[in-house]
Each structure stands twice: as structure tokens, then as C-alpha cells.
PDB file of C-alpha atoms and ligand atoms in Angstrom:
ATOM      1  CA  UNK A   1     -16.256   9.392  -3.315  1.00 94.00           C
ATOM      2  CA  UNK A   2     -13.083   8.080  -4.968  1.00 97.00           C
ATOM      3  CA  UNK A   3     -11.236   5.457  -3.935  1.00 98.00           C
ATOM      4  CA  UNK A   4      -7.735   4.850  -5.085  1.00 98.00           C
ATOM      5  CA  UNK A   5      -5.366   1.598  -4.514  1.00 98.00           C
ATOM      6  CA  UNK A   6      -1.581   2.611  -4.510  1.00 98.00           C
ATOM      7  CA  UNK A   7      -0.081  -0.560  -5.085  1.00 98.00           C
ATOM      8  CA  UNK A   8       3.222  -1.896  -5.779  1.00 98.00           C
ATOM      9  CA  UNK A   9       6.577  -3.722  -4.069  1.00 97.00           C
ATOM     10  CA  UNK A  10       8.229  -2.654  -1.124  1.00 97.00           C
ATOM     11  CA  UNK A  11       9.945   0.420  -2.050  1.00 97.00           C
ATOM     12  CA  UNK A  12       8.218   1.328  -5.031  1.00 98.00           C
ATOM     13  CA  UNK A  13       6.871   4.973  -3.597  1.00 97.00           C
ATOM     14  CA  UNK A  14       3.663   3.780  -2.177  1.00 98.00           C
ATOM     15  CA  UNK A  15       4.243   6.169   1.316  1.00 96.00           C
ATOM     16  CA  UNK A  16       6.038   8.994  -0.500  1.00 97.00           C
ATOM     17  CA  UNK A  17       3.611   9.451  -3.344  1.00 98.00           C
ATOM     18  CA  UNK A  18       0.326   8.683  -0.975  1.00 98.00           C
ATOM     19  CA  UNK A  19       1.551  11.918   0.952  1.00 97.00           C
ATOM     20  CA  UNK A  20       1.187  14.009  -1.505  1.00 98.00           C
ATOM     21  CA  UNK A  21      -1.714  12.506  -3.182  1.00 98.00           C
ATOM     22  CA  UNK A  22      -3.879  12.954  -0.170  1.00 98.00           C
ATOM     23  CA  UNK A  23      -2.595  16.697   0.285  1.00 97.00           C
ATOM     24  CA  UNK A  24      -3.614  17.217  -3.180  1.00 97.00           C
ATOM     25  CA  UNK A  25      -7.332  15.184  -3.357  1.00 97.00           C
ATOM     26  CA  UNK A  26      -8.287  15.583   0.068  1.00 97.00           C
ATOM     27  CA  UNK A  27      -8.155  11.677   0.401  1.00 98.00           C
ATOM     28  CA  UNK A  28      -8.247   9.905   3.973  1.00 98.00           C
ATOM     29  CA  UNK A  29      -4.946   7.876   4.046  1.00 98.00           C
ATOM     30  CA  UNK A  30      -5.188   4.202   5.039  1.00 98.00           C
ATOM     31  CA  UNK A  31      -1.761   2.305   5.140  1.00 98.00           C
ATOM     32  CA  UNK A  32      -1.480  -0.616   7.241  1.00 97.00           C
ATOM     33  CA  UNK A  33       2.092  -0.421   7.712  1.00 96.00           C
ATOM     34  CA  UNK A  34       1.864   2.816   9.575  1.00 96.00           C
ATOM     35  CA  UNK A  35      -1.072   1.638  11.789  1.00 96.00           C
ATOM     36  CA  UNK A  36       0.656  -1.885  12.471  1.00 97.00           C
ATOM     37  CA  UNK A  37       3.666   0.541  13.301  1.00 95.00           C
ATOM     38  CA  UNK A  38       1.863   2.863  15.536  1.00 96.00           C
ATOM     39  CA  UNK A  39       0.685  -0.364  17.372  1.00 95.00           C
ATOM     40  CA  UNK A  40       4.034  -1.695  17.749  1.00 95.00           C
ATOM     41  CA  UNK A  41       5.177   1.826  19.389  1.00 95.00           C
ATOM     42  CA  UNK A  42       2.153   1.773  21.470  1.00 96.00           C
ATOM     43  CA  UNK A  43       3.274  -1.856  22.543  1.00 96.00           C
ATOM     44  CA  UNK A  44      -0.290  -3.298  22.053  1.00 95.00           C
ATOM     45  CA  UNK A  45      -0.799  -6.944  22.107  1.00 94.00           C
ATOM     46  CA  UNK A  46      -1.344  -6.746  18.348  1.00 93.00           C
ATOM     47  CA  UNK A  47       1.588  -4.477  17.909  1.00 95.00           C
ATOM     48  CA  UNK A  48       3.834  -6.887  19.573  1.00 95.00           C
ATOM     49  CA  UNK A  49       2.210 -10.161  17.230  1.00 94.00           C
ATOM     50  CA  UNK A  50       2.785  -8.204  14.224  1.00 96.00           C
ATOM     51  CA  UNK A  51       6.230  -7.102  15.030  1.00 95.00           C
ATOM     52  CA  UNK A  52       7.995 -10.604  14.843  1.00 94.00           C
ATOM     53  CA  UNK A  53       6.641 -11.447  11.553  1.00 96.00           C
ATOM     54  CA  UNK A  54       7.772  -7.960  10.100  1.00 96.00           C
ATOM     55  CA  UNK A  55      10.986  -8.175  11.145  1.00 94.00           C
ATOM     56  CA  UNK A  56      11.396 -11.548   9.279  1.00 95.00           C
ATOM     57  CA  UNK A  57       9.839  -9.923   6.286  1.00 95.00           C
ATOM     58  CA  UNK A  58       6.500 -11.717   6.497  1.00 96.00           C
ATOM     59  CA  UNK A  59       2.937 -10.382   5.946  1.00 97.00           C
ATOM     60  CA  UNK A  60       0.657 -10.055   9.237  1.00 97.00           C
ATOM     61  CA  UNK A  61      -2.261 -12.462   9.269  1.00 97.00           C
ATOM     62  CA  UNK A  62      -5.308 -11.288   7.009  1.00 97.00           C
ATOM     63  CA  UNK A  63      -7.825 -10.924   9.405  1.00 96.00           C
ATOM     64  CA  UNK A  64      -5.757  -8.392  11.794  1.00 96.00           C
ATOM     65  CA  UNK A  65      -5.263  -6.082   8.737  1.00 97.00           C
ATOM     66  CA  UNK A  66      -8.604  -6.727   7.432  1.00 97.00           C
ATOM     67  CA  UNK A  67     -10.096  -5.931  10.956  1.00 95.00           C
ATOM     68  CA  UNK A  68      -8.069  -2.644  11.042  1.00 95.00           C
ATOM     69  CA  UNK A  69      -9.363  -1.141   7.828  1.00 97.00           C
ATOM     70  CA  UNK A  70     -12.970  -2.298   8.844  1.00 96.00           C
ATOM     71  CA  UNK A  71     -12.721  -0.006  11.818  1.00 95.00           C
ATOM     72  CA  UNK A  72     -11.091   2.642  10.139  1.00 96.00           C
ATOM     73  CA  UNK A  73     -13.707   2.750   7.280  1.00 97.00           C
ATOM     74  CA  UNK A  74     -16.345   2.929  10.340  1.00 96.00           C
ATOM     75  CA  UNK A  75     -14.391   5.744  11.750  1.00 96.00           C
ATOM     76  CA  UNK A  76     -14.462   8.015   8.928  1.00 96.00           C
ATOM     77  CA  UNK A  77     -18.126   8.232   7.433  1.00 94.00           C
ATOM     78  CA  UNK A  78     -17.411  11.779   6.343  1.00 94.00           C
ATOM     79  CA  UNK A  79     -14.469  10.790   3.814  1.00 96.00           C
ATOM     80  CA  UNK A  80     -14.458  12.145   0.459  1.00 95.00           C
ATOM     81  CA  UNK A  81     -12.466   8.659  -0.421  1.00 97.00           C
ATOM     82  CA  UNK A  82      -9.760   6.853   0.735  1.00 98.00           C
ATOM     83  CA  UNK A  83      -6.344   6.249  -0.451  1.00 98.00           C
ATOM     84  CA  UNK A  84      -5.257   2.694   0.224  1.00 98.00           C
ATOM     85  CA  UNK A  85      -1.444   2.510   1.104  1.00 98.00           C
ATOM     86  CA  UNK A  86      -0.063  -1.148   1.529  1.00 97.00           C
ATOM     87  CA  UNK A  87      -3.625  -2.831   1.774  1.00 98.00           C
ATOM     88  CA  UNK A  88      -4.944  -4.782   0.105  1.00 98.00           C
ATOM     89  CA  UNK A  89      -1.453  -7.365   0.085  1.00 98.00           C
ATOM     90  CA  UNK A  90      -3.814 -10.606  -0.554  1.00 98.00           C
ATOM     91  CA  UNK A  91      -6.582 -11.921  -2.707  1.00 97.00           C
ATOM     92  CA  UNK A  92      -8.135 -12.464   0.367  1.00 98.00           C
ATOM     93  CA  UNK A  93      -7.672  -8.808   1.640  1.00 98.00           C
ATOM     94  CA  UNK A  94      -8.894  -7.681  -2.071  1.00 98.00           C
ATOM     95  CA  UNK A  95     -12.138  -9.712  -1.838  1.00 98.00           C
ATOM     96  CA  UNK A  96     -12.678  -8.520   1.889  1.00 98.00           C
ATOM     97  CA  UNK A  97     -12.261  -4.746   0.684  1.00 98.00           C
ATOM     98  CA  UNK A  98     -14.445  -5.196  -2.143  1.00 98.00           C
ATOM     99  CA  UNK A  99     -17.026  -6.716   0.212  1.00 98.00           C
ATOM    100  CA  UNK A 100     -16.701  -3.962   2.799  1.00 98.00           C
ATOM    101  CA  UNK A 101     -16.698  -1.341   0.333  1.00 98.00           C
ATOM    102  CA  UNK A 102     -19.998  -2.734  -1.144  1.00 98.00           C
ATOM    103  CA  UNK A 103     -21.686  -2.856   1.954  1.00 96.00           C
ATOM    104  CA  UNK A 104     -21.378   0.911   1.725  1.00 95.00           C
ATOM    105  CA  UNK A 105     -22.637   1.275  -1.711  1.00 96.00           C
ATOM    106  CA  UNK A 106     -19.012   1.662  -2.810  1.00 96.00           C
ATOM    107  CA  UNK A 107     -16.059   0.229  -4.902  1.00 97.00           C
ATOM    108  CA  UNK A 108     -12.569   0.694  -5.810  1.00 98.00           C
ATOM    109  CA  UNK A 109     -12.287   3.434  -9.008  1.00 97.00           C
ATOM    110  CA  UNK A 110      -8.548   2.529  -9.580  1.00 98.00           C
ATOM    111  CA  UNK A 111      -5.559   0.601  -8.864  1.00 98.00           C
ATOM    112  CA  UNK A 112      -2.300   2.705  -9.510  1.00 98.00           C
ATOM    113  CA  UNK A 113       0.953   0.079  -9.872  1.00 98.00           C
ATOM    114  CA  UNK A 114       4.068   1.342  -9.492  1.00 98.00           C
ATOM    115  CA  UNK A 115       6.987  -0.313 -11.337  1.00 98.00           C
ATOM    116  CA  UNK A 116      10.145  -0.616 -10.153  1.00 98.00           C
ATOM    117  CA  UNK A 117      13.300  -3.049 -10.490  1.00 97.00           C
ATOM    118  CA  UNK A 118      14.291  -5.171  -7.650  1.00 96.00           C
ATOM    119  CA  UNK A 119      17.775  -3.611  -7.596  1.00 96.00           C
ATOM    120  CA  UNK A 120      16.537  -0.183  -7.098  1.00 97.00           C
ATOM    121  CA  UNK A 121      14.001  -1.441  -4.630  1.00 97.00           C
ATOM    122  CA  UNK A 122      16.865  -3.113  -2.585  1.00 97.00           C
ATOM    123  CA  UNK A 123      18.758   0.198  -2.933  1.00 97.00           C
ATOM    124  CA  UNK A 124      16.105   2.529  -1.655  1.00 96.00           C
ATOM    125  CA  UNK A 125      15.106   0.155   1.521  1.00 96.00           C
ATOM    126  CA  UNK A 126      18.842  -0.272   2.684  1.00 96.00           C
ATOM    127  CA  UNK A 127      19.228   3.539   2.300  1.00 95.00           C
ATOM    128  CA  UNK A 128      15.806   4.359   4.344  1.00 94.00           C
ATOM    129  CA  UNK A 129      17.391   1.641   6.823  1.00 94.00           C
ATOM    130  CA  UNK A 130      20.357   4.125   7.394  1.00 93.00           C
ATOM    131  CA  UNK A 131      17.668   6.746   9.071  1.00 92.00           C
ATOM    132  CA  UNK A 132      14.431   4.966   9.523  1.00 88.00           C
ATOM    133  CA  UNK A 133      14.979   3.134  12.372  1.00 86.00           C
ATOM    134  CA  UNK A 134      12.938   0.482  10.828  1.00 87.00           C
ATOM    135  CA  UNK A 135      14.305  -2.946  11.709  1.00 85.00           C
ATOM    136  CA  UNK A 136      12.930  -4.147   8.517  1.00 90.00           C
ATOM    137  CA  UNK A 137      14.921  -1.844   6.491  1.00 93.00           C
ATOM    138  CA  UNK A 138      18.523  -2.537   7.329  1.00 88.00           C
ATOM    139  CA  UNK A 139      18.808  -6.162   6.497  1.00 92.00           C
ATOM    140  CA  UNK A 140      19.003  -6.912   2.724  1.00 94.00           C
ATOM    141  CA  UNK A 141      18.053 -10.666   3.508  1.00 94.00           C
ATOM    142  CA  UNK A 142      14.581  -9.336   5.234  1.00 95.00           C
ATOM    143  CA  UNK A 143      14.178  -6.824   2.056  1.00 96.00           C
ATOM    144  CA  UNK A 144      14.601  -9.683  -0.178  1.00 96.00           C
ATOM    145  CA  UNK A 145      12.234 -12.039   2.019  1.00 96.00           C
ATOM    146  CA  UNK A 146       9.705  -9.051   1.441  1.00 96.00           C
ATOM    147  CA  UNK A 147      10.161  -8.843  -2.019  1.00 97.00           C
ATOM    148  CA  UNK A 148       9.340 -12.556  -2.185  1.00 96.00           C
ATOM    149  CA  UNK A 149       6.367 -11.895  -0.238  1.00 96.00           C
ATOM    150  CA  UNK A 150       5.304  -9.783  -2.971  1.00 97.00           C
ATOM    151  CA  UNK A 151       5.769 -11.975  -5.610  1.00 96.00           C
ATOM    152  CA  UNK A 152       4.060 -15.117  -3.742  1.00 97.00           C
ATOM    153  CA  UNK A 153       0.964 -13.471  -2.320  1.00 97.00           C
ATOM    154  CA  UNK A 154       0.723  -9.678  -3.471  1.00 97.00           C
ATOM    155  CA  UNK A 155       0.857  -9.562  -6.668  1.00 95.00           C
ATOM    156  CA  UNK A 156      -2.366 -11.586  -7.325  1.00 96.00           C
ATOM    157  CA  UNK A 157      -4.050  -8.206  -5.965  1.00 98.00           C
ATOM    158  CA  UNK A 158      -3.339  -6.935  -9.615  1.00 97.00           C
ATOM    159  CA  UNK A 159      -4.444  -9.863 -11.141  1.00 96.00           C
ATOM    160  CA  UNK A 160      -7.916  -9.884  -8.823  1.00 97.00           C
ATOM    161  CA  UNK A 161      -8.555  -6.255 -10.107  1.00 98.00           C
ATOM    162  CA  UNK A 162      -7.455  -6.507 -13.450  1.00 96.00           C
ATOM    163  CA  UNK A 163     -10.198  -8.800 -14.234  1.00 95.00           C
ATOM    164  CA  UNK A 164     -12.373  -5.552 -14.192  1.00 91.00           C
ATOM    165  CA  UNK A 165     -10.322  -3.409 -16.110  1.00 93.00           C
ATOM    166  CA  UNK A 166      -8.887  -1.100 -12.940  1.00 96.00           C
ATOM    167  CA  UNK A 167      -5.262  -1.316 -13.000  1.00 98.00           C
ATOM    168  CA  UNK A 168      -2.755   1.210 -14.574  1.00 98.00           C
ATOM    169  CA  UNK A 169       0.961   0.588 -14.375  1.00 98.00           C
ATOM    170  CA  UNK A 170       3.074   3.925 -13.646  1.00 98.00           C
ATOM    171  CA  UNK A 171       6.552   3.641 -14.026  1.00 98.00           C
ATOM    172  CA  UNK A 172       7.743   3.947 -10.436  1.00 98.00           C
ATOM    173  CA  UNK A 173      11.427   5.274 -11.426  1.00 98.00           C
ATOM    174  CA  UNK A 174      12.737   8.728 -11.593  1.00 97.00           C
ATOM    175  CA  UNK A 175      11.915  11.784 -10.001  1.00 98.00           C
ATOM    176  CA  UNK A 176       9.344  12.071  -6.859  1.00 98.00           C
ATOM    177  CA  UNK A 177       7.713  15.150  -9.054  1.00 98.00           C
ATOM    178  CA  UNK A 178       7.434  13.239 -12.344  1.00 98.00           C
ATOM    179  CA  UNK A 179       5.942  10.002 -10.727  1.00 98.00           C
ATOM    180  CA  UNK A 180       3.488  12.182  -8.882  1.00 98.00           C
ATOM    181  CA  UNK A 181       2.338  14.078 -11.761  1.00 98.00           C
ATOM    182  CA  UNK A 182       1.923  10.747 -13.732  1.00 98.00           C
ATOM    183  CA  UNK A 183      -0.165   9.593 -10.974  1.00 98.00           C
ATOM    184  CA  UNK A 184      -2.288  12.981 -11.092  1.00 98.00           C
ATOM    185  CA  UNK A 185      -3.005  12.362 -14.778  1.00 98.00           C
ATOM    186  CA  UNK A 186      -4.722   8.699 -14.281  1.00 97.00           C
ATOM    187  CA  UNK A 187      -6.585   9.879 -11.544  1.00 97.00           C
ATOM    188  CA  UNK A 188      -8.026  12.975 -13.516  1.00 97.00           C
ATOM    189  CA  UNK A 189      -8.937  11.146 -16.098  1.00 95.00           C
ATOM    190  CA  UNK A 190     -11.138   8.935 -13.799  1.00 93.00           C
ATOM    191  CA  UNK A 191     -12.416  11.795 -11.651  1.00 91.00           C
ATOM    192  CA  UNK A 192     -13.842  13.267 -14.917  1.00 87.00           C
ATOM    193  CA  UNK A 193     -15.293   9.977 -15.929  1.00 79.00           C
TER     194      UNK A 193
HETATM  195  P1  B4P B 201       4.443  -1.173   4.175  1.00 59.99           P
HETATM  196  O1  B4P B 201       4.763   0.140   5.614  1.00 59.99           O
HETATM  197  O2  B4P B 201       3.579  -1.022   3.710  1.00 59.99           O
HETATM  198  O3  B4P B 201       5.931  -0.708   3.664  1.00 59.99           O
HETATM  199  P2  B4P B 201       6.731  -0.543   2.360  1.00 59.99           P
HETATM  200  O4  B4P B 201       5.832  -1.512   1.384  1.00 59.99           O
HETATM  201  O5  B4P B 201       8.095  -1.176   2.923  1.00 59.99           O
HETATM  202  O6  B4P B 201       6.755   0.803   1.864  1.00 59.99           O
HETATM  203  P3  B4P B 201       6.378   1.489   0.619  1.00 59.99           P
HETATM  204  O7  B4P B 201       6.622   1.017  -0.700  1.00 59.99           O
HETATM  205  O8  B4P B 201       5.468   2.431   1.192  1.00 59.99           O
HETATM  206  O9  B4P B 201       8.090   2.748   1.052  1.00 59.99           O
HETATM  207  P4  B4P B 201       8.313   3.990  -0.110  1.00 59.99           P
HETATM  208  O10 B4P B 201       8.378   3.208  -1.488  1.00 59.99           O
HETATM  209  O11 B4P B 201       7.527   4.944  -0.051  1.00 59.99           O
HETATM  210  O12 B4P B 201       4.950  -2.554   5.153  1.00 59.99           O
HETATM  211  C1  B4P B 201       5.811  -2.825   5.933  1.00 59.99           C
HETATM  212  C2  B4P B 201       5.429  -4.411   6.571  1.00 59.99           C
HETATM  213  O13 B4P B 201       3.772  -4.078   7.416  1.00 59.99           O
HETATM  214  C3  B4P B 201       5.204  -5.258   5.341  1.00 59.99           C
HETATM  215  O14 B4P B 201       6.309  -6.065   4.893  1.00 59.99           O
HETATM  216  C4  B4P B 201       4.160  -6.467   6.505  1.00 59.99           C
HETATM  217  O15 B4P B 201       5.109  -7.350   7.243  1.00 59.99           O
HETATM  218  C5  B4P B 201       3.451  -5.334   6.912  1.00 59.99           C
HETATM  219  N1  B4P B 201       2.339  -5.014   6.523  1.00 59.99           N
HETATM  220  C6  B4P B 201       1.622  -3.639   5.880  1.00 59.99           C
HETATM  221  N2  B4P B 201       0.681  -3.880   5.192  1.00 59.99           N
HETATM  222  C7  B4P B 201       0.194  -5.388   5.369  1.00 59.99           C
HETATM  223  C8  B4P B 201      -0.994  -6.080   4.781  1.00 59.99           C
HETATM  224  N3  B4P B 201      -1.909  -5.178   4.219  1.00 59.99           N
HETATM  225  N4  B4P B 201      -1.013  -7.058   5.072  1.00 59.99           N
HETATM  226  C9  B4P B 201      -0.203  -8.153   5.728  1.00 59.99           C
HETATM  227  N5  B4P B 201       1.294  -7.184   6.097  1.00 59.99           N
HETATM  228  C10 B4P B 201       1.284  -5.986   6.044  1.00 59.99           C
HETATM  229  O16 B4P B 201      10.044   4.132   0.239  1.00 59.99           O
HETATM  230  C11 B4P B 201      11.199   3.668  -0.099  1.00 59.99           C
HETATM  231  C12 B4P B 201      12.107   4.645   0.296  1.00 59.99           C
HETATM  232  O17 B4P B 201      12.343   4.937  -1.528  1.00 59.99           O
HETATM  233  C13 B4P B 201      12.070   5.947   0.755  1.00 59.99           C
HETATM  234  O18 B4P B 201      13.199   6.022   1.430  1.00 59.99           O
HETATM  235  C14 B4P B 201      11.901   6.729  -0.147  1.00 59.99           C
HETATM  236  O19 B4P B 201      12.348   8.149   0.113  1.00 59.99           O
HETATM  237  C15 B4P B 201      12.383   6.237  -1.489  1.00 59.99           C
HETATM  238  N6  B4P B 201      11.864   6.988  -2.831  1.00 59.99           N
HETATM  239  C16 B4P B 201      10.300   6.902  -3.020  1.00 59.99           C
HETATM  240  N7  B4P B 201      10.371   7.442  -4.086  1.00 59.99           N
HETATM  241  C17 B4P B 201      11.346   7.485  -4.682  1.00 59.99           C
HETATM  242  C18 B4P B 201      12.059   7.748  -6.169  1.00 59.99           C
HETATM  243  N8  B4P B 201      11.276   8.264  -6.931  1.00 59.99           N
HETATM  244  N9  B4P B 201      13.408   7.861  -6.441  1.00 59.99           N
HETATM  245  C19 B4P B 201      14.346   7.481  -5.153  1.00 59.99           C
HETATM  246  N10 B4P B 201      14.257   6.858  -4.172  1.00 59.99           N
HETATM  247  C20 B4P B 201      12.422   7.112  -3.699  1.00 59.99           C
END
């Protein structure tokens, strides 16, 4: 099994690159953002609770997303590996993920961290907001709140995996193809190891 975390601030290209990486490596894509948006679309109780937090640019509670990932791991026993996109987003989520994987005799192989300047993040998200219909993308104050949440809570995820020497920084600006090639190079080094 090969388990990868695609890490980075909102708008850094995680969703964009995940689509291509799962097609190349046959990994199961687990995006907590996508799962939450599908709960909202289906108007579930969980979705309605998550929506108000997401609309303010805040994170949804750890136990909610950890429960979603635990269920997704249980539902995919045949997976060749997982690509975690947008999860973990806090230190508590990282520790929970490590535990869930250890129970299955698995671990994270690598954390690929996309690095993008704040001005570029804001530009990309406002631009996506013009067409995505995502209420968290069309308001600059909400985008800035999401970036603040990232600095306050999510950057700790990289610190957590850095201790195990599993984090590789990747320049997240440039063409989608060039960034994809840089990600593939790092993955293939580790798959071969
Ligand atoms: P997510 O769905 O994870 O969304 P994101 O971080 O905004 O997007 P992503 O980073 O994938 O976007 P991409 O760069 O691909 O989270 C949304 C919300 O859900 C969070 O704010 C939170 O409330 C909640 N949530 C999710 N997971 C959670 C968790 N684990 N715990 C608690 N709460 C959680 O795309 C951005 C734009 O950039 C696109 O338009 C794309 O086309 C463009 N782009 C990509 N690459 C580019 C490039 N190289 N050059 C130019 N533009 C590019």
C-alpha cells in the first residue's frame, strides 16, 4: 500500500493535483472537503452543521472529519493506497489518522506540501468563486479567514510529520503540468524505496 497526504493551504492546488495523481497511481482519493460538500448537497444534519462553519472559513470539528475518514477506510478494504486531500488539518487529526492506519498495519509514506504565496492563493480562490458556486470562495474576508485557520491550526500537521522526516516541499506555482511532474518524481522515488 502507498499512502500519501497532499498538503497545503486553501487554493494551493490539492484538489487539482489529486485528480491527476489518483488517475496515474490508482490510489483511492479521500477529500474531506468533497465529502462535506456532498453532505451539504444532500442536506444531511451533518452537512447543515458543517455548512455554517465552512461559510465562515472555519474548520469543522475534528471528531466529525475523523469519523468520516474512519468510515471511508473501512469501506475501501481493497484500495492499493489512499491519497488524503485536505485531511489531516489539525494535529489531533494527524494523530487520529496515524492510529487508524496503524490499526491496519499501515502508515503514511510521504507528505507532499504545496508551497504558494498568500496573494496567489487569494487570486486563485476568488477566481474559482466566479464559477464554482462555492460560498466560501466568493468573499475575500472568508478566504483570508481560511488562510488564517491554516496558519493557526493546519501548519502543525507538517510539523507533526516533519519529526518522522516524511515532509517534502513542492513549489506550487507554475503550470499544473510542471507541478504534477514534480509530485510524481517524489512519489516514484518513495514507491521504489
Ligand atoms: P477543501 O475542499 O479542502 O478546499 P480548499 O483547501 O479550498 O481547496 P484546494 O486546495 O483543494 O483547491 P485547489 O487548490 O485545487 O476545504 C474547504 C473547507 O472544508 C475548509 O475551509 C473547511 O471548512 C472544511 N474542511 C475540509 N476538510 C476539513 C478537515 N479535515 N477538518 C476540518 N474542516 C475541513 O484549487 C484552487 C483553485 O486554484 C482552482 O480554481 C484551481 O483551478 C486553481 N489552480 C490550481 N492549480 C493552479 C496552478 N498551478 N496555477 C493556477 N491556478 C491553479
